[in-house]
Amino acid sequence: MKVIIGGAGITGLTLACYLQQNNTEFKIVEQSNTVSNNRSAIQISSNCHFVFEELGVLNLIKSKAIQEPMLNVYSNNQLLNKLSVTNKKEEGTLFIRRRDLISILMSKLNDDNSIINHKIKNVIEHKHDIEIITDQVAMKGELFVDCLGINSLNESNIVDTKSIGIWGISNNTNELYKKFNNFLLKDKHLVTYPLTNSQTAYTLILNSHKIDILEEDLSVKTIKNIMPKKYHELIDETEDLVVKRIYESKRIEWGKGKVISIGDAAHSITPHLAQGAAQGAIDASFLAKSIKEGKELILALKQRDSLLKKIKLESHLNKRRFQMGYPLSMLRNLFLRLYKPKYNWLFNSKYES
Ligand SMILES: Cc1cc2nc3c(=O)[nH]c(=O)nc-3n(C[C@H](O)[C@H](O)[C@H](O)COP(=O)(O)OP(=O)(O)OC[C@H]3O[C@@H](n4cnc5c(N)ncnc54)[C@H](O)[C@@H]3O)c2cc1C
């Protein structure tokens, strides 16, 4: 079978690595020509480590990453709890620069399978094959896998979540931030995590409904106006920020016929559980296995629905939990001090619930 993969993000590249391993003929088509930016980092949760192990790159990823077994949850300078983020093998979350992860996956691929600088414009399904039209050429295949993220050809499935994400890498040396932390604040939350070379990465998620600042006005200078003083040193020492409005998919849409969607294109998830990359990689693994076993692909992918629905729901609930204002935040803090939420169902999950 000849597979055309649209998009060389984490999902598309993971699928390409599997197809190459399985000797399945494929091409991967990407609109940009650069190896991702160097301005953001990514959390790779322990539930998707098996994917990178199967591809033989887990140790390479570990060599460029920092691993943490616990998430520290803070509110008002108070440590409320420490939550385990490990899987059965006692592996924790890995923190890596996005550029490094993409480079590792790309290094596994034969150059002649990658088509860069081509923007996919249209996909036409014929009776016996499928035609992919880019801004430069047309090509044919037997299956098209849409890994185009929120730019998916299935645009109608995307809704604005009223959240803005801000990602940065800071040179600040404060040891507090060099742990995996979640600082719960009113209408926003800040996650910090360590990177190699003594840098610290962070993700700040704002409820754009409640915080009166325009996305285009967000910069290292302006986010200090909406953040308590104690975080200014972290923000000050950031070279550049990635600011993005956050979208999510209304439904889980695996596509139809010879056009399959996976990763963010099928189920964009809000970032409050940091599962976007993990679930994209797991989709790719599951799809590659289903292709190898000659399964009916969409029917097979539907087996993932219940786990993904649970993750989407938990991510929504987290937004509310993380960003509560007084007095509800008092109750939440008391709950978190007395009770340790367990995430075994997630970190030990594979394809299904
Ligand atoms: C800054 C940032 C930080 C994040 N941090 C985390 C994190 O810590 N943990 C986590 O699990 N998730 C995180 N996420 C989410 C995570 O990155 C995605 O869920 C994950 O990468 C899966 O993406 P994907 O490959 O499906 O889509 P994408 O990453 O969006 O990749 C889509 C690819 O398709 C290409 N493309 C799009 N349209 C076309 C076209 N017409 N023709 C050709 N190519 C095209 C794009 O250039 C891109 O390379 C983060 C997201 C962002 C933006």
Tab-separated table of C-alpha atoms and ligand atoms in Angstrom:
chain	number	residue	atom	x	y	z
A	1	MET	CA	0.000	0.000	0.000
A	2	LYS	CA	1.302	3.496	-0.789
A	3	VAL	CA	0.494	5.937	2.001
A	4	ILE	CA	0.751	9.720	1.714
A	5	ILE	CA	1.134	11.438	5.064
A	6	GLY	CA	0.142	15.108	5.228
A	7	GLY	CA	2.168	17.089	7.820
A	8	ALA	CA	5.530	16.394	9.458
A	9	GLY	CA	4.562	17.315	13.027
A	10	ILE	CA	5.029	14.801	15.860
A	11	THR	CA	2.084	12.663	14.680
A	12	GLY	CA	3.070	12.554	10.992
A	13	LEU	CA	6.736	11.844	11.717
A	14	THR	CA	5.885	9.093	14.211
A	15	LEU	CA	3.662	7.417	11.623
A	16	ALA	CA	6.389	7.781	8.974
A	17	CYS	CA	8.935	6.073	11.283
A	18	TYR	CA	6.556	3.137	11.826
A	19	LEU	CA	5.775	2.772	8.115
A	20	GLN	CA	9.481	2.778	7.302
A	21	GLN	CA	10.064	0.127	9.983
A	22	ASN	CA	7.230	-1.978	8.478
A	23	ASN	CA	8.522	-1.530	4.900
A	24	THR	CA	5.279	0.150	3.872
A	25	GLU	CA	5.697	2.504	0.930
A	26	PHE	CA	5.010	6.138	1.919
A	27	LYS	CA	5.727	9.819	1.322
A	28	ILE	CA	5.443	12.555	3.955
A	29	VAL	CA	4.487	16.030	2.709
A	30	GLU	CA	5.244	19.123	4.802
A	31	GLN	CA	4.578	22.775	4.020
A	32	SER	CA	7.583	24.225	5.850
A	33	ASN	CA	11.270	23.646	5.199
A	34	THR	CA	12.667	24.125	8.676
A	35	VAL	CA	13.070	21.711	11.557
A	36	SER	CA	10.488	23.275	13.868
A	37	ASN	CA	11.345	26.275	16.004
A	38	ASN	CA	13.610	26.370	19.003
A	39	ARG	CA	11.342	28.550	21.082
A	40	SER	CA	9.281	25.929	22.839
A	41	ALA	CA	9.704	22.672	24.634
A	42	ILE	CA	7.361	19.771	25.112
A	43	GLN	CA	6.320	17.366	27.849
A	44	ILE	CA	6.340	13.741	26.733
A	45	SER	CA	4.136	11.886	29.199
A	46	SER	CA	5.041	8.406	30.346
A	47	ASN	CA	2.025	6.755	28.659
A	48	CYS	CA	3.540	7.286	25.186
A	49	HIS	CA	7.118	6.172	25.930
A	50	PHE	CA	6.315	2.733	24.517
A	51	VAL	CA	5.873	4.327	21.068
A	52	PHE	CA	9.395	5.762	21.046
A	53	GLU	CA	10.759	2.530	22.478
A	54	GLU	CA	9.179	0.567	19.604
A	55	LEU	CA	10.809	2.997	17.172
A	56	GLY	CA	14.198	2.581	18.878
A	57	VAL	CA	14.550	6.280	19.775
A	58	LEU	CA	13.559	6.386	23.457
A	59	ASN	CA	17.143	6.391	24.718
A	60	LEU	CA	18.091	9.099	22.227
A	61	ILE	CA	15.158	11.198	23.447
A	62	LYS	CA	16.170	10.575	27.059
A	63	SER	CA	19.707	11.754	26.283
A	64	LYS	CA	18.312	15.151	25.191
A	65	ALA	CA	15.659	15.374	27.899
A	66	ILE	CA	15.173	15.717	31.636
A	67	GLN	CA	12.870	13.267	33.350
A	68	GLU	CA	10.702	14.024	36.398
A	69	PRO	CA	8.573	11.502	38.311
A	70	MET	CA	6.425	14.009	40.250
A	71	LEU	CA	4.278	17.044	39.549
A	72	ASN	CA	4.255	19.616	42.365
A	73	VAL	CA	0.957	21.483	42.658
A	74	TYR	CA	1.087	24.964	44.202
A	75	SER	CA	-1.474	27.593	45.097
A	76	ASN	CA	-0.577	30.951	46.701
A	77	ASN	CA	3.033	29.914	47.314
A	78	GLN	CA	1.844	26.809	49.142
A	79	LEU	CA	2.750	23.329	47.981
A	80	LEU	CA	-0.592	21.489	48.001
A	81	ASN	CA	0.476	18.092	46.781
A	82	LYS	CA	2.957	16.012	44.802
A	83	LEU	CA	1.365	13.830	42.147
A	84	SER	CA	3.050	10.857	40.530
A	85	VAL	CA	3.350	11.044	36.725
A	86	THR	CA	5.095	7.686	36.307
A	87	ASN	CA	4.021	4.613	34.373
A	88	LYS	CA	4.375	0.977	35.497
A	89	LYS	CA	8.073	1.035	34.545
A	90	GLU	CA	8.581	3.994	36.917
A	91	GLU	CA	9.356	6.283	33.981
A	92	GLY	CA	8.293	9.902	34.491
A	93	THR	CA	7.515	12.741	32.080
A	94	LEU	CA	10.320	13.701	29.687
A	95	PHE	CA	10.976	17.365	28.936
A	96	ILE	CA	12.667	18.124	25.647
A	97	ARG	CA	13.018	20.987	23.178
A	98	ARG	CA	10.505	20.472	20.367
A	99	ARG	CA	13.293	20.949	17.804
A	100	ASP	CA	15.267	18.051	19.327
A	101	LEU	CA	12.313	15.672	19.300
A	102	ILE	CA	11.492	16.500	15.666
A	103	SER	CA	15.164	16.120	14.643
A	104	ILE	CA	15.401	12.686	16.308
A	105	LEU	CA	12.305	11.423	14.466
A	106	MET	CA	13.496	12.911	11.158
A	107	SER	CA	16.918	11.311	11.538
A	108	LYS	CA	15.224	7.888	11.289
A	109	LEU	CA	13.691	8.631	7.884
A	110	ASN	CA	15.171	8.169	4.423
A	111	ASP	CA	15.396	11.590	2.748
A	112	ASP	CA	13.680	10.421	-0.422
A	113	ASN	CA	10.458	9.753	1.493
A	114	SER	CA	10.104	13.402	2.583
A	115	ILE	CA	8.654	16.170	0.433
A	116	ILE	CA	9.183	19.531	2.101
A	117	ASN	CA	8.063	23.021	1.114
A	118	HIS	CA	4.854	21.676	-0.406
A	119	LYS	CA	1.540	22.946	0.893
A	120	ILE	CA	-1.294	20.471	0.436
A	121	LYS	CA	-4.217	22.214	-1.226
A	122	ASN	CA	-6.655	19.420	-1.907
A	123	VAL	CA	-7.201	15.679	-1.666
A	124	ILE	CA	-9.448	13.984	-4.208
A	125	GLU	CA	-10.692	10.465	-3.651
A	126	HIS	CA	-11.093	8.356	-6.817
A	127	LYS	CA	-12.546	4.868	-7.019
A	128	HIS	CA	-9.206	3.042	-6.888
A	129	ASP	CA	-6.756	5.632	-5.585
A	130	ILE	CA	-6.363	9.038	-4.042
A	131	GLU	CA	-4.870	12.196	-5.523
A	132	ILE	CA	-3.043	14.772	-3.403
A	133	ILE	CA	-2.619	18.223	-4.896
A	134	THR	CA	0.054	20.492	-3.449
A	135	ASP	CA	0.931	24.045	-4.500
A	136	GLN	CA	3.549	22.488	-6.814
A	137	VAL	CA	2.620	18.954	-7.895
A	138	ALA	CA	-0.073	16.298	-7.839
A	139	MET	CA	0.686	12.786	-6.567
A	140	LYS	CA	-1.213	9.561	-6.174
A	141	GLY	CA	-1.470	7.069	-3.367
A	142	GLU	CA	-3.802	4.452	-1.927
A	143	LEU	CA	-4.338	6.095	1.458
A	144	PHE	CA	-4.002	9.693	2.668
A	145	VAL	CA	-3.338	10.259	6.378
A	146	ASP	CA	-4.170	13.798	7.468
A	147	CYS	CA	-1.689	14.774	10.225
A	148	LEU	CA	-2.128	18.478	9.475
A	149	GLY	CA	-3.052	19.404	13.055
A	150	ILE	CA	-5.586	22.190	13.424
A	151	ASN	CA	-4.970	23.073	9.758
A	152	SER	CA	-6.626	19.765	8.950
A	153	LEU	CA	-8.630	19.519	5.757
A	154	ASN	CA	-11.525	18.848	8.134
A	155	GLU	CA	-11.613	22.447	9.428
A	156	SER	CA	-15.286	22.418	10.483
A	157	ASN	CA	-14.363	20.235	13.453
A	158	ILE	CA	-12.425	22.985	15.279
A	159	VAL	CA	-13.738	25.321	18.029
A	160	ASP	CA	-12.069	28.145	19.959
A	161	THR	CA	-11.627	27.159	23.628
A	162	LYS	CA	-11.330	30.743	24.966
A	163	SER	CA	-7.822	29.963	26.128
A	164	ILE	CA	-4.489	31.370	25.033
A	165	GLY	CA	-1.284	29.387	25.463
A	166	ILE	CA	2.077	31.076	25.972
A	167	TRP	CA	5.233	28.954	25.779
A	168	GLY	CA	8.730	30.125	26.666
A	169	ILE	CA	12.229	28.890	27.457
A	170	SER	CA	13.941	30.892	30.209
A	171	ASN	CA	17.568	31.189	31.331
A	172	ASN	CA	16.461	31.901	34.895
A	173	THR	CA	18.382	29.805	37.410
A	174	ASN	CA	15.906	29.745	40.317
A	175	GLU	CA	15.823	26.086	41.464
A	176	LEU	CA	12.093	26.327	42.247
A	177	TYR	CA	11.214	26.522	38.557
A	178	LYS	CA	13.547	23.700	37.585
A	179	LYS	CA	11.016	21.184	38.874
A	180	PHE	CA	7.826	19.997	37.225
A	181	ASN	CA	5.374	22.439	38.816
A	182	ASN	CA	1.822	23.534	38.280
A	183	PHE	CA	1.108	26.953	39.840
A	184	LEU	CA	-2.668	27.408	40.132
A	185	LEU	CA	-3.725	31.050	39.741
A	186	LYS	CA	-7.046	32.796	39.166
A	187	ASP	CA	-8.069	32.563	35.485
A	188	LYS	CA	-4.657	31.191	34.516
A	189	HIS	CA	-2.136	28.531	35.426
A	190	LEU	CA	1.596	28.253	34.921
A	191	VAL	CA	3.458	24.986	34.380
A	192	THR	CA	7.266	25.006	34.656
A	193	TYR	CA	9.661	22.190	33.803
A	194	PRO	CA	13.412	21.662	33.539
A	195	LEU	CA	15.404	21.372	30.320
A	196	THR	CA	18.999	20.371	29.686
A	197	ASN	CA	21.672	23.134	29.713
A	198	SER	CA	20.131	24.590	32.899
A	199	GLN	CA	17.228	26.165	31.072
A	200	THR	CA	13.616	26.158	32.241
A	201	ALA	CA	10.576	25.860	30.023
A	202	TYR	CA	7.141	27.077	30.917
A	203	THR	CA	3.589	27.068	29.643
A	204	LEU	CA	1.176	29.756	30.769
A	205	ILE	CA	-2.482	29.178	29.943
A	206	LEU	CA	-4.840	32.158	30.196
A	207	ASN	CA	-8.610	32.187	30.198
A	208	SER	CA	-9.013	34.778	27.431
A	209	HIS	CA	-12.647	35.328	28.460
A	210	LYS	CA	-11.589	36.698	31.823
A	211	ILE	CA	-8.215	38.316	31.177
A	212	ASP	CA	-8.441	41.528	29.279
A	213	ILE	CA	-5.468	41.385	26.946
A	214	LEU	CA	-5.314	40.809	23.217
A	215	GLU	CA	-3.379	37.838	21.886
A	216	GLU	CA	-1.317	40.090	19.616
A	217	ASP	CA	-0.316	42.281	22.593
A	218	LEU	CA	1.193	39.385	24.562
A	219	SER	CA	4.955	39.725	24.935
A	220	VAL	CA	7.619	39.204	27.598
A	221	LYS	CA	6.916	42.803	28.680
A	222	THR	CA	3.121	42.664	28.794
A	223	ILE	CA	2.587	39.280	30.440
A	224	LYS	CA	4.355	40.628	33.509
A	225	ASN	CA	1.372	42.977	33.979
A	226	ILE	CA	-0.937	40.015	34.451
A	227	MET	CA	1.407	37.807	36.493
A	228	PRO	CA	2.271	38.084	40.200
A	229	LYS	CA	5.730	39.582	40.839
A	230	LYS	CA	7.306	36.310	41.977
A	231	TYR	CA	7.170	34.951	38.415
A	232	HIS	CA	8.732	38.027	36.779
A	233	GLU	CA	12.310	36.740	37.005
A	234	LEU	CA	11.284	33.617	35.069
A	235	ILE	CA	9.510	35.606	32.359
A	236	ASP	CA	12.200	38.322	32.174
A	237	GLU	CA	14.880	35.876	31.171
A	238	THR	CA	12.965	34.494	28.192
A	239	GLU	CA	14.296	35.250	24.745
A	240	ASP	CA	11.151	34.709	22.792
A	241	LEU	CA	7.586	33.525	23.314
A	242	VAL	CA	5.230	31.347	21.326
A	243	VAL	CA	1.668	32.659	21.686
A	244	LYS	CA	-1.238	30.667	20.309
A	245	ARG	CA	-4.997	30.732	20.664
A	246	ILE	CA	-6.090	27.246	21.670
A	247	TYR	CA	-8.574	25.305	19.559
A	248	GLU	CA	-10.068	21.928	20.151
A	249	SER	CA	-12.029	19.502	18.039
A	250	LYS	CA	-15.755	19.245	18.635
A	251	ARG	CA	-15.798	15.526	17.909
A	252	ILE	CA	-13.311	12.743	17.371
A	253	GLU	CA	-13.158	12.472	13.550
A	254	TRP	CA	-11.077	9.661	12.074
A	255	GLY	CA	-12.082	10.575	8.498
A	256	LYS	CA	-13.687	8.333	5.935
A	257	GLY	CA	-12.840	6.121	2.962
A	258	LYS	CA	-9.217	6.542	1.930
A	259	VAL	CA	-8.729	9.760	3.921
A	260	ILE	CA	-7.862	9.150	7.564
A	261	SER	CA	-7.162	11.806	10.205
A	262	ILE	CA	-5.030	11.229	13.288
A	263	GLY	CA	-3.392	13.407	15.984
A	264	ASP	CA	-4.635	16.972	16.392
A	265	ALA	CA	-6.404	16.690	13.026
A	266	ALA	CA	-8.732	14.041	14.523
A	267	HIS	CA	-9.002	15.179	18.147
A	268	SER	CA	-7.288	18.375	19.150
A	269	ILE	CA	-7.145	18.286	22.974
A	270	THR	CA	-6.882	21.332	25.284
A	271	PRO	CA	-3.440	21.557	26.958
A	272	HIS	CA	-4.618	21.171	30.579
A	273	LEU	CA	-3.478	17.554	30.715
A	274	ALA	CA	-0.522	17.863	28.261
A	275	GLN	CA	-1.670	14.896	26.172
A	276	GLY	CA	-1.706	16.334	22.610
A	277	ALA	CA	1.655	14.980	21.513
A	278	ALA	CA	1.298	11.719	23.433
A	279	GLN	CA	-2.062	10.884	21.870
A	280	GLY	CA	-0.879	11.872	18.370
A	281	ALA	CA	2.082	9.499	18.717
A	282	ILE	CA	-0.161	6.725	20.098
A	283	ASP	CA	-2.630	7.180	17.187
A	284	ALA	CA	0.290	6.820	14.769
A	285	SER	CA	1.434	3.614	16.461
A	286	PHE	CA	-2.090	2.168	16.438
A	287	LEU	CA	-2.727	3.113	12.807
A	288	ALA	CA	0.590	1.641	11.639
A	289	LYS	CA	-0.233	-1.656	13.387
A	290	SER	CA	-3.738	-1.673	11.901
A	291	ILE	CA	-2.319	-1.086	8.388
A	292	LYS	CA	0.171	-3.925	8.901
A	293	GLU	CA	-2.572	-6.286	10.064
A	294	GLY	CA	-4.845	-5.291	7.118
A	295	LYS	CA	-7.630	-4.092	9.423
A	296	GLU	CA	-10.553	-1.851	8.492
A	297	LEU	CA	-8.786	1.324	9.605
A	298	ILE	CA	-11.560	3.632	10.751
A	299	LEU	CA	-13.301	0.858	12.651
A	300	ALA	CA	-10.005	0.027	14.351
A	301	LEU	CA	-9.287	3.671	15.271
A	302	LYS	CA	-12.739	3.972	16.854
A	303	GLN	CA	-11.494	1.623	19.565
A	304	ARG	CA	-9.540	4.631	20.841
A	305	ASP	CA	-12.651	6.796	21.294
A	306	SER	CA	-13.483	6.053	24.923
A	307	LEU	CA	-9.940	6.766	26.181
A	308	LEU	CA	-9.729	9.967	24.129
A	309	LYS	CA	-13.142	11.142	25.352
A	310	LYS	CA	-12.024	10.593	28.927
A	311	ILE	CA	-8.812	12.571	28.312
A	312	LYS	CA	-10.730	15.419	26.663
A	313	LEU	CA	-13.154	15.565	29.594
A	314	GLU	CA	-10.395	15.468	32.219
A	315	SER	CA	-8.561	18.233	30.385
A	316	HIS	CA	-11.716	20.404	30.462
A	317	LEU	CA	-12.247	19.749	34.148
A	318	ASN	CA	-8.617	20.638	34.810
A	319	LYS	CA	-9.096	24.040	33.205
A	320	ARG	CA	-11.814	24.761	35.791
A	321	ARG	CA	-9.881	23.219	38.675
A	322	PHE	CA	-6.606	24.965	37.840
A	323	GLN	CA	-8.021	28.447	37.280
A	324	MET	CA	-10.575	28.825	40.128
A	325	GLY	CA	-10.949	32.115	41.987
A	326	TYR	CA	-11.738	32.667	45.678
A	327	PRO	CA	-13.737	31.151	47.490
A	328	LEU	CA	-13.913	27.968	45.349
A	329	SER	CA	-10.127	27.852	45.260
A	330	MET	CA	-10.132	27.393	49.085
A	331	LEU	CA	-12.215	24.226	48.761
A	332	ARG	CA	-10.068	22.963	45.910
A	333	ASN	CA	-6.887	23.546	47.903
A	334	LEU	CA	-8.292	21.727	50.909
A	335	PHE	CA	-9.319	18.817	48.686
A	336	LEU	CA	-5.885	18.669	47.059
A	337	ARG	CA	-4.136	18.724	50.433
A	338	LEU	CA	-6.194	15.821	51.762
A	339	TYR	CA	-6.588	13.721	48.650
A	340	LYS	CA	-3.987	12.682	46.066
A	341	PRO	CA	-5.658	12.374	42.650
A	342	LYS	CA	-4.338	9.267	40.872
A	343	TYR	CA	-3.565	9.223	37.171
A	344	ASN	CA	-2.694	5.522	36.788
A	345	TRP	CA	-5.602	5.168	34.339
A	346	LEU	CA	-3.750	7.605	32.064
A	347	PHE	CA	-0.041	6.929	32.531
A	348	ASN	CA	-0.525	3.157	32.251
A	349	SER	CA	-2.920	3.386	29.307
A	350	LYS	CA	-1.940	2.397	25.790
A	351	TYR	CA	-4.453	2.493	22.929
A	352	GLU	CA	-7.702	2.037	24.810
A	353	SER	CA	-9.256	2.788	28.212
B	1	LIG	C1	3.764	25.630	21.670
B	1	LIG	C2	3.078	24.311	21.947
B	1	LIG	C3	3.445	23.532	23.044
B	1	LIG	C4	2.841	22.305	23.290
B	1	LIG	N1	3.216	21.575	24.358
B	1	LIG	C5	2.739	20.331	24.523
B	1	LIG	C6	3.210	19.496	25.566
B	1	LIG	O1	4.008	19.914	26.389
B	1	LIG	N2	2.759	18.211	25.632
B	1	LIG	C7	1.854	17.733	24.732
B	1	LIG	O2	1.502	16.536	24.811
B	1	LIG	N3	1.349	18.512	23.743
B	1	LIG	C8	1.776	19.790	23.613
B	1	LIG	N4	1.303	20.565	22.606
B	1	LIG	C9	0.371	19.995	21.640
B	1	LIG	C10	1.177	19.126	20.691
B	1	LIG	O3	2.263	19.836	20.145
B	1	LIG	C11	0.310	18.571	19.555
B	1	LIG	O4	-0.861	18.043	20.103
B	1	LIG	C12	1.120	17.471	18.906
B	1	LIG	O5	2.327	17.982	18.419
B	1	LIG	C13	0.414	16.727	17.804
B	1	LIG	O6	0.432	17.516	16.705
B	1	LIG	P1	0.252	16.996	15.222
B	1	LIG	O7	1.508	16.440	14.691
B	1	LIG	O8	-0.982	16.156	15.175
B	1	LIG	O9	-0.050	18.406	14.545
B	1	LIG	P2	0.949	19.637	14.382
B	1	LIG	O10	1.996	19.657	15.417
B	1	LIG	O11	0.075	20.845	14.269
B	1	LIG	O12	1.649	19.324	13.002
B	1	LIG	C14	0.988	19.572	11.771
B	1	LIG	C15	2.048	19.659	10.675
B	1	LIG	O13	1.380	19.775	9.421
B	1	LIG	C16	1.959	20.822	8.675
B	1	LIG	N5	0.910	21.340	7.787
B	1	LIG	C17	-0.233	21.984	8.142
B	1	LIG	N6	-0.967	22.275	7.064
B	1	LIG	C18	-0.278	21.801	5.991
B	1	LIG	C19	-0.549	21.762	4.580
B	1	LIG	N7	-1.670	22.288	4.049
B	1	LIG	N8	0.361	21.158	3.775
B	1	LIG	C20	1.494	20.590	4.280
B	1	LIG	N9	1.805	20.609	5.607
B	1	LIG	C21	0.920	21.194	6.440
B	1	LIG	C22	2.418	21.825	9.717
B	1	LIG	O14	3.425	22.691	9.209
B	1	LIG	C23	2.924	20.897	10.816
B	1	LIG	O15	4.274	20.538	10.636
B	1	LIG	C24	1.837	21.842	22.399
B	1	LIG	C25	1.433	22.638	21.319
B	1	LIG	C26	2.042	23.864	21.092
B	1	LIG	C27	1.589	24.718	19.939
